[in-house]
Coordinates of C-alpha atoms in Angstrom, one line a residue:
M235 CA 0.0 0.0 0.0
I236 CA 1.3 3.5 -0.9
S237 CA 1.2 6.0 1.9
A238 CA 0.3 9.6 1.3
P239 CA 3.3 11.8 0.6
K240 CA 4.6 13.9 3.5
Y241 CA 5.4 17.6 3.4
R242 CA 9.1 18.1 3.1
L243 CA 9.9 20.5 5.9
L244 CA 12.9 22.8 6.5
I245 CA 13.6 24.1 10.0
V246 CA 15.4 27.5 10.4
D247 CA 16.6 28.7 13.8
D248 CA 20.0 30.0 15.0
S249 CA 19.7 27.9 18.2
A250 CA 20.9 24.3 17.8
I251 CA 18.8 23.3 20.8
S252 CA 15.7 24.7 19.2
R253 CA 16.4 23.0 15.9
G254 CA 17.0 19.7 17.6
I255 CA 13.7 19.8 19.5
L256 CA 11.7 20.9 16.4
E257 CA 13.3 18.1 14.3
K258 CA 12.2 15.6 16.9
V259 CA 8.7 17.1 17.0
F260 CA 8.0 17.2 13.3
S261 CA 9.9 14.0 12.5
G262 CA 7.4 12.2 14.8
S263 CA 4.5 13.4 12.7
E264 CA 2.8 11.4 10.0
F265 CA 2.4 14.6 8.0
F266 CA 6.0 16.0 7.8
D267 CA 9.4 14.8 6.7
V268 CA 12.2 17.0 8.0
V269 CA 14.7 17.3 5.1
A270 CA 17.2 19.6 6.9
S271 CA 17.7 22.3 9.5
V272 CA 19.8 25.4 9.1
S273 CA 20.8 28.3 11.3
N274 CA 19.6 31.4 9.4
G275 CA 17.4 32.8 6.6
R276 CA 20.3 33.1 4.1
K277 CA 21.1 29.4 4.5
A278 CA 17.4 28.6 4.1
V279 CA 17.2 30.4 0.8
D280 CA 20.3 28.7 -0.5
F281 CA 19.1 25.3 0.6
C282 CA 15.7 25.8 -1.1
K283 CA 17.4 26.8 -4.4
E284 CA 19.0 23.3 -4.6
N285 CA 16.4 21.1 -2.9
V286 CA 12.7 20.4 -2.9
V287 CA 11.0 21.9 0.1
D288 CA 7.3 22.0 0.6
V289 CA 7.2 24.2 3.7
V290 CA 9.6 26.2 6.0
V291 CA 9.3 26.6 9.7
S292 CA 11.4 29.6 10.8
D293 CA 12.3 31.6 13.9
Y294 CA 11.9 35.4 13.5
D295 CA 15.0 36.7 15.2
M296 CA 18.2 35.4 13.4
P297 CA 21.5 36.8 12.1
E298 CA 22.2 37.5 8.4
L299 CA 18.6 37.2 7.3
N300 CA 15.7 37.2 9.7
G301 CA 12.5 35.2 9.4
V302 CA 10.5 38.0 7.7
E303 CA 13.2 38.9 5.2
A304 CA 13.7 35.3 4.3
T305 CA 9.9 34.8 3.9
K306 CA 9.9 37.6 1.3
I307 CA 12.2 35.5 -0.8
L308 CA 11.0 32.0 0.0
S309 CA 7.3 32.8 -0.2
G310 CA 7.2 35.9 -2.5
E311 CA 9.8 34.8 -5.1
M312 CA 10.1 31.0 -4.7
G313 CA 6.5 30.1 -3.8
I314 CA 7.4 28.1 -0.7
P315 CA 5.0 28.5 2.3
V316 CA 6.6 29.7 5.5
A317 CA 5.5 29.5 9.1
I318 CA 7.1 32.0 11.5
Y319 CA 7.3 31.6 15.3
Y320 CA 8.0 34.6 17.5
E321 CA 8.8 35.9 21.0
D322 CA 7.7 39.5 20.2
C323 CA 4.3 39.6 18.5
S324 CA 5.0 43.2 17.2
C325 CA 6.4 41.6 14.0
R326 CA 3.1 39.9 13.1
T327 CA 2.0 42.4 10.5
A328 CA 5.4 42.3 8.8
A329 CA 5.3 38.5 8.8
I330 CA 1.9 38.3 7.2
E331 CA 2.7 41.0 4.6
A332 CA 5.8 39.0 3.7
G333 CA 3.6 36.0 3.0
A334 CA 3.8 33.8 6.1
I335 CA 0.9 31.4 6.2
L336 CA 1.2 30.9 10.0
F337 CA 2.4 33.2 12.8
E338 CA 2.8 31.1 16.0
K339 CA 4.0 32.0 19.4
K340 CA 7.5 30.5 20.0
P341 CA 7.2 27.3 22.1
Q342 CA 8.8 27.1 25.5
F343 CA 11.7 24.9 24.7
A344 CA 12.8 24.7 28.3
S345 CA 9.6 22.9 29.2
Y346 CA 9.7 20.4 26.4
S347 CA 7.7 17.2 26.6
S348 CA 6.8 14.6 24.0
N349 CA 3.3 16.0 23.5
S350 CA 3.8 19.7 24.4
F351 CA 4.3 20.7 20.7
S352 CA 1.4 18.8 19.1
F353 CA -0.5 22.1 18.6
F354 CA 2.4 23.4 16.4
V355 CA 2.2 20.4 14.1
T356 CA -1.6 20.5 13.9
D357 CA -1.7 24.3 13.3
L358 CA 0.8 24.0 10.5
K359 CA -1.0 21.1 8.9
N360 CA -4.3 23.0 9.1
A361 CA -2.7 26.2 7.6
L362 CA -1.4 24.2 4.7
E363 CA -4.7 22.6 4.0
K364 CA -6.6 25.8 4.4
N365 CA -4.4 27.4 1.7
D366 CA -4.8 24.3 -0.5
I367 CA -1.1 23.5 -0.4
H368 CA -0.1 19.9 -1.1
P369 CA 3.3 18.1 -1.2
K370 CA 4.7 19.1 -4.7
H371 CA 7.2 16.2 -4.9
A372 CA 6.3 12.7 -6.1
S373 CA 7.8 10.8 -3.2
S374 CA 9.7 7.6 -3.7
N375 CA 9.2 5.0 -1.0
P376 CA 11.2 2.1 0.4
D377 CA 9.6 -0.4 -1.9
G378 CA 10.1 1.7 -5.0
E379 CA 6.4 1.8 -5.8
D380 CA 5.3 4.5 -8.2
S381 CA 2.2 6.4 -7.2
S382 CA 1.9 8.3 -10.5
L383 CA 1.0 5.2 -12.5
G384 CA -2.3 4.3 -10.8
E385 CA -3.9 1.7 -12.9
K386 CA -1.7 -0.2 -15.4
H387 CA -0.9 1.7 -18.6
R388 CA 0.4 0.6 -21.9
F389 CA 3.2 2.6 -23.5
D390 CA 4.8 2.4 -26.9
F391 CA 8.1 4.2 -26.4
K392 CA 10.5 4.5 -29.3
V393 CA 13.5 6.3 -27.6
L394 CA 15.1 6.7 -24.2
C395 CA 16.8 9.9 -23.4
I396 CA 19.1 10.4 -20.4
G397 CA 20.5 13.6 -19.0
A398 CA 23.1 14.1 -16.2
S399 CA 25.8 16.4 -14.9
T400 CA 27.7 16.3 -11.6
G401 CA 28.0 12.7 -10.5
G402 CA 26.5 11.6 -13.8
P403 CA 28.9 8.9 -15.1
K404 CA 28.4 6.7 -12.0
A405 CA 24.7 7.3 -12.0
V406 CA 24.4 6.4 -15.7
E407 CA 26.6 3.4 -15.2
D408 CA 24.2 2.1 -12.6
V409 CA 21.2 2.7 -14.8
L410 CA 22.6 1.2 -17.9
T411 CA 23.9 -1.9 -16.1
G412 CA 20.5 -2.4 -14.7
L413 CA 18.9 -2.5 -18.1
G414 CA 20.6 -5.8 -19.0
R415 CA 21.2 -7.0 -22.5
N416 CA 19.0 -6.5 -25.6
F417 CA 17.3 -3.3 -24.4
P418 CA 14.7 -2.6 -27.1
L419 CA 15.2 1.2 -27.5
P420 CA 18.0 3.5 -28.8
I421 CA 19.4 5.6 -26.0
L422 CA 20.4 9.2 -26.3
Y423 CA 22.7 10.5 -23.5
V424 CA 23.7 14.0 -22.6
Q425 CA 26.4 14.6 -20.1
H426 CA 28.0 17.9 -19.2
I427 CA 31.6 17.2 -20.0
D428 CA 34.9 19.1 -20.9
V429 CA 36.4 19.1 -24.3
G430 CA 38.7 16.2 -24.8
A431 CA 37.1 14.0 -22.2
D432 CA 34.1 12.7 -24.2
K433 CA 36.0 10.0 -26.1
K434 CA 37.7 8.7 -22.9
M435 CA 34.3 8.6 -21.2
V436 CA 32.8 6.5 -24.0
D437 CA 35.7 4.1 -23.8
W438 CA 35.2 3.9 -20.0
F439 CA 31.5 3.2 -20.4
N440 CA 32.2 0.4 -22.9
S441 CA 34.4 -1.2 -20.4
V442 CA 32.0 -1.1 -17.4
C443 CA 28.6 -1.4 -19.3
P444 CA 29.3 -3.9 -22.2
N445 CA 25.5 -4.8 -22.2
T446 CA 24.7 -1.4 -23.8
P447 CA 27.5 -0.4 -26.3
M448 CA 28.1 3.3 -26.3
H449 CA 29.1 5.6 -29.2
L450 CA 30.1 9.2 -29.4
A451 CA 27.3 10.5 -31.6
T452 CA 28.1 11.8 -35.1
D453 CA 26.0 13.7 -37.6
G454 CA 23.7 11.4 -39.5
D455 CA 23.9 8.5 -37.1
I456 CA 20.8 6.2 -37.0
P457 CA 20.9 4.7 -33.5
K458 CA 20.4 1.0 -33.0
P459 CA 18.2 -0.4 -30.2
G460 CA 20.2 -1.2 -27.1
H461 CA 23.0 1.2 -28.1
V462 CA 23.8 4.5 -26.4
Y463 CA 24.8 7.6 -28.3
M464 CA 26.5 10.3 -26.2
A465 CA 26.5 14.0 -27.1
P466 CA 30.1 15.2 -28.0
A467 CA 31.6 17.9 -25.9
E468 CA 30.7 21.4 -27.0
K469 CA 28.0 20.1 -29.4
H470 CA 24.2 19.8 -29.0
L471 CA 22.6 16.4 -29.7
L472 CA 19.4 16.8 -31.7
I473 CA 17.0 14.6 -33.7
D474 CA 16.9 15.5 -37.4
F475 CA 14.0 13.3 -38.3
V476 CA 12.5 9.9 -37.4
K477 CA 12.6 6.9 -39.9
S478 CA 9.6 4.8 -40.7
D479 CA 10.8 2.1 -38.3
G480 CA 10.8 4.6 -35.4
R481 CA 14.6 5.1 -35.2
P482 CA 15.9 8.7 -35.2
M483 CA 18.5 10.3 -37.4
L484 CA 20.8 12.3 -35.2
K485 CA 22.0 15.9 -35.8
I486 CA 25.1 17.3 -34.1
S487 CA 24.6 21.0 -33.7
D488 CA 26.8 24.1 -33.1
E489 CA 23.8 26.2 -32.0
P490 CA 24.7 28.6 -29.2
P491 CA 24.9 27.2 -25.6
E492 CA 21.8 27.3 -23.5
R493 CA 22.4 28.8 -20.1
F494 CA 26.1 28.5 -20.9
L495 CA 25.8 24.8 -21.5
R496 CA 26.7 22.9 -24.7
P497 CA 25.7 20.1 -24.9
A498 CA 22.5 21.0 -23.0
V499 CA 20.1 18.3 -21.8
N500 CA 17.2 20.7 -22.5
K501 CA 18.1 20.7 -26.2
T502 CA 18.0 17.0 -26.6
F503 CA 14.9 16.5 -24.5
R504 CA 13.0 19.2 -26.4
S505 CA 14.0 17.7 -29.7
A506 CA 12.8 14.2 -28.6
A507 CA 9.6 15.7 -27.3
H508 CA 8.9 17.4 -30.7
H509 CA 9.6 14.2 -32.8
Y510 CA 8.3 11.5 -30.5
R511 CA 5.6 13.1 -28.3
E512 CA 4.0 10.4 -26.2
Q513 CA 6.6 7.8 -27.4
C514 CA 9.4 9.6 -25.6
L515 CA 10.8 8.3 -22.3
A516 CA 13.4 10.4 -20.5
V517 CA 15.5 10.1 -17.3
L518 CA 17.0 13.0 -15.5
L519 CA 19.8 12.2 -13.1
T520 CA 22.0 13.9 -10.6
G521 CA 23.4 17.3 -11.5
M522 CA 23.9 20.9 -10.5
G523 CA 21.7 23.7 -11.8
R524 CA 18.4 23.4 -13.8
D525 CA 19.4 21.9 -17.2
G526 CA 16.9 19.3 -18.3
A527 CA 13.9 20.6 -16.2
E528 CA 12.3 22.5 -19.0
G529 CA 13.0 19.6 -21.4
C530 CA 11.2 17.3 -19.0
K531 CA 8.3 19.7 -18.9
E532 CA 8.0 19.7 -22.7
I533 CA 8.1 15.9 -22.8
V534 CA 5.4 15.6 -20.2
D535 CA 3.3 18.3 -21.9
N536 CA 3.5 16.3 -25.2
G537 CA 2.3 13.1 -23.5
G538 CA 5.7 11.5 -22.9
Y539 CA 7.0 10.0 -19.6
T540 CA 9.8 11.3 -17.3
I541 CA 11.7 9.8 -14.4
V542 CA 13.9 11.9 -12.2
E543 CA 16.4 10.7 -9.5
D544 CA 15.4 11.1 -5.9
R545 CA 17.5 13.3 -3.7
T546 CA 18.5 10.3 -1.5
T547 CA 20.8 9.0 -4.2
C548 CA 21.8 12.2 -6.0
A549 CA 25.3 13.5 -5.7
V550 CA 23.7 16.9 -6.4
F551 CA 19.9 17.3 -6.4
G552 CA 19.8 20.5 -8.5
M553 CA 18.6 19.3 -11.9
P554 CA 16.1 16.7 -10.6
A555 CA 14.7 19.2 -8.0
A556 CA 14.2 21.8 -10.8
A557 CA 12.1 19.3 -12.8
I558 CA 10.0 18.4 -9.8
E559 CA 9.4 22.1 -9.1
L560 CA 8.0 22.4 -12.7
D561 CA 5.7 19.4 -12.2
A562 CA 7.7 17.7 -14.9
A563 CA 8.5 14.5 -13.1
K564 CA 6.1 11.6 -13.7
S565 CA 8.1 9.4 -11.3
V566 CA 10.8 10.3 -8.7
L567 CA 12.8 7.2 -7.7
P568 CA 16.1 6.4 -6.0
R569 CA 18.7 5.3 -8.5
N570 CA 18.6 1.6 -7.8
K571 CA 14.8 1.6 -8.7
I572 CA 15.1 3.4 -12.0
P573 CA 16.3 0.5 -14.3
E574 CA 13.5 -1.8 -13.2
H575 CA 10.9 1.0 -13.7
I576 CA 12.2 1.7 -17.2
L577 CA 12.0 -2.0 -18.0
M578 CA 8.5 -2.2 -16.6
L579 CA 7.4 0.8 -18.7
V580 CA 9.1 -0.4 -21.9
N581 CA 8.2 -4.0 -21.7
G582 CA 4.7 -3.6 -20.2

């Protein structure tokens, strides 16, 4: 049975004792999952830029960036709900104007007991529900079940696209190895990589993943099923057209970098979405930044299917988190669950 997703909660307080107590309070709730705790508003903003957070619980009085100033950024600019607790209620108006969904009197940490903070958990849950705020991530679970599928669907995928950056080679190795031999789709792979390192990486992959032969993509290639075609350094990997048997003809492009990146995952994903629509399957793995998120969105909007790596196995959660924020992730799974999910989708 798949349990309801929990709100991913970030705690912000300059007191380590307060953070520890609040972590214990919210971690014991069936509604919240404490993803981290930080010591001031600036660190909260930085954390939320790289990680998926559904709600922030913050002290008001902190160094560098106080609770109200942080809320202006977190709520006003990033759309993340914030609950502020206080000792001096004079900041109430400023907190509400900044966008806080809850303004709570600071608990008496000195008189902590196991049930003395239940009101705080209940009030926050009620405030989230009142504002129609729901967990925005698709949670993975220990059994690797995918709540986004619901009833069994039939898919007719013709291509698998993979994008990765920081930590990508190891992540891609794990995924490709898990696909076994005779994978039925051609695989297009974009990795942020330095000039001169692409050929060496292809050679390395062929030594560790012989089940899925890898090639450095060239202009005019017609990919074979079960083979991987990696974008060359400083070139975009696009699809020129699709043959009658469903295989693409590849185009290697010198188009300008996208957000300073060439190759860019977004370029390949968009190209695949345009040519394959609902027959496109894509996987976005570990990486810094936001590349691939908009491409995932385009794939989903065209009826395709996207899988992104869960934060628990990412070296850097930036790229997958950005896709989740755009509601562009059909499934969010830890790396070890991704290959079997691909095989289930492809083989039915």
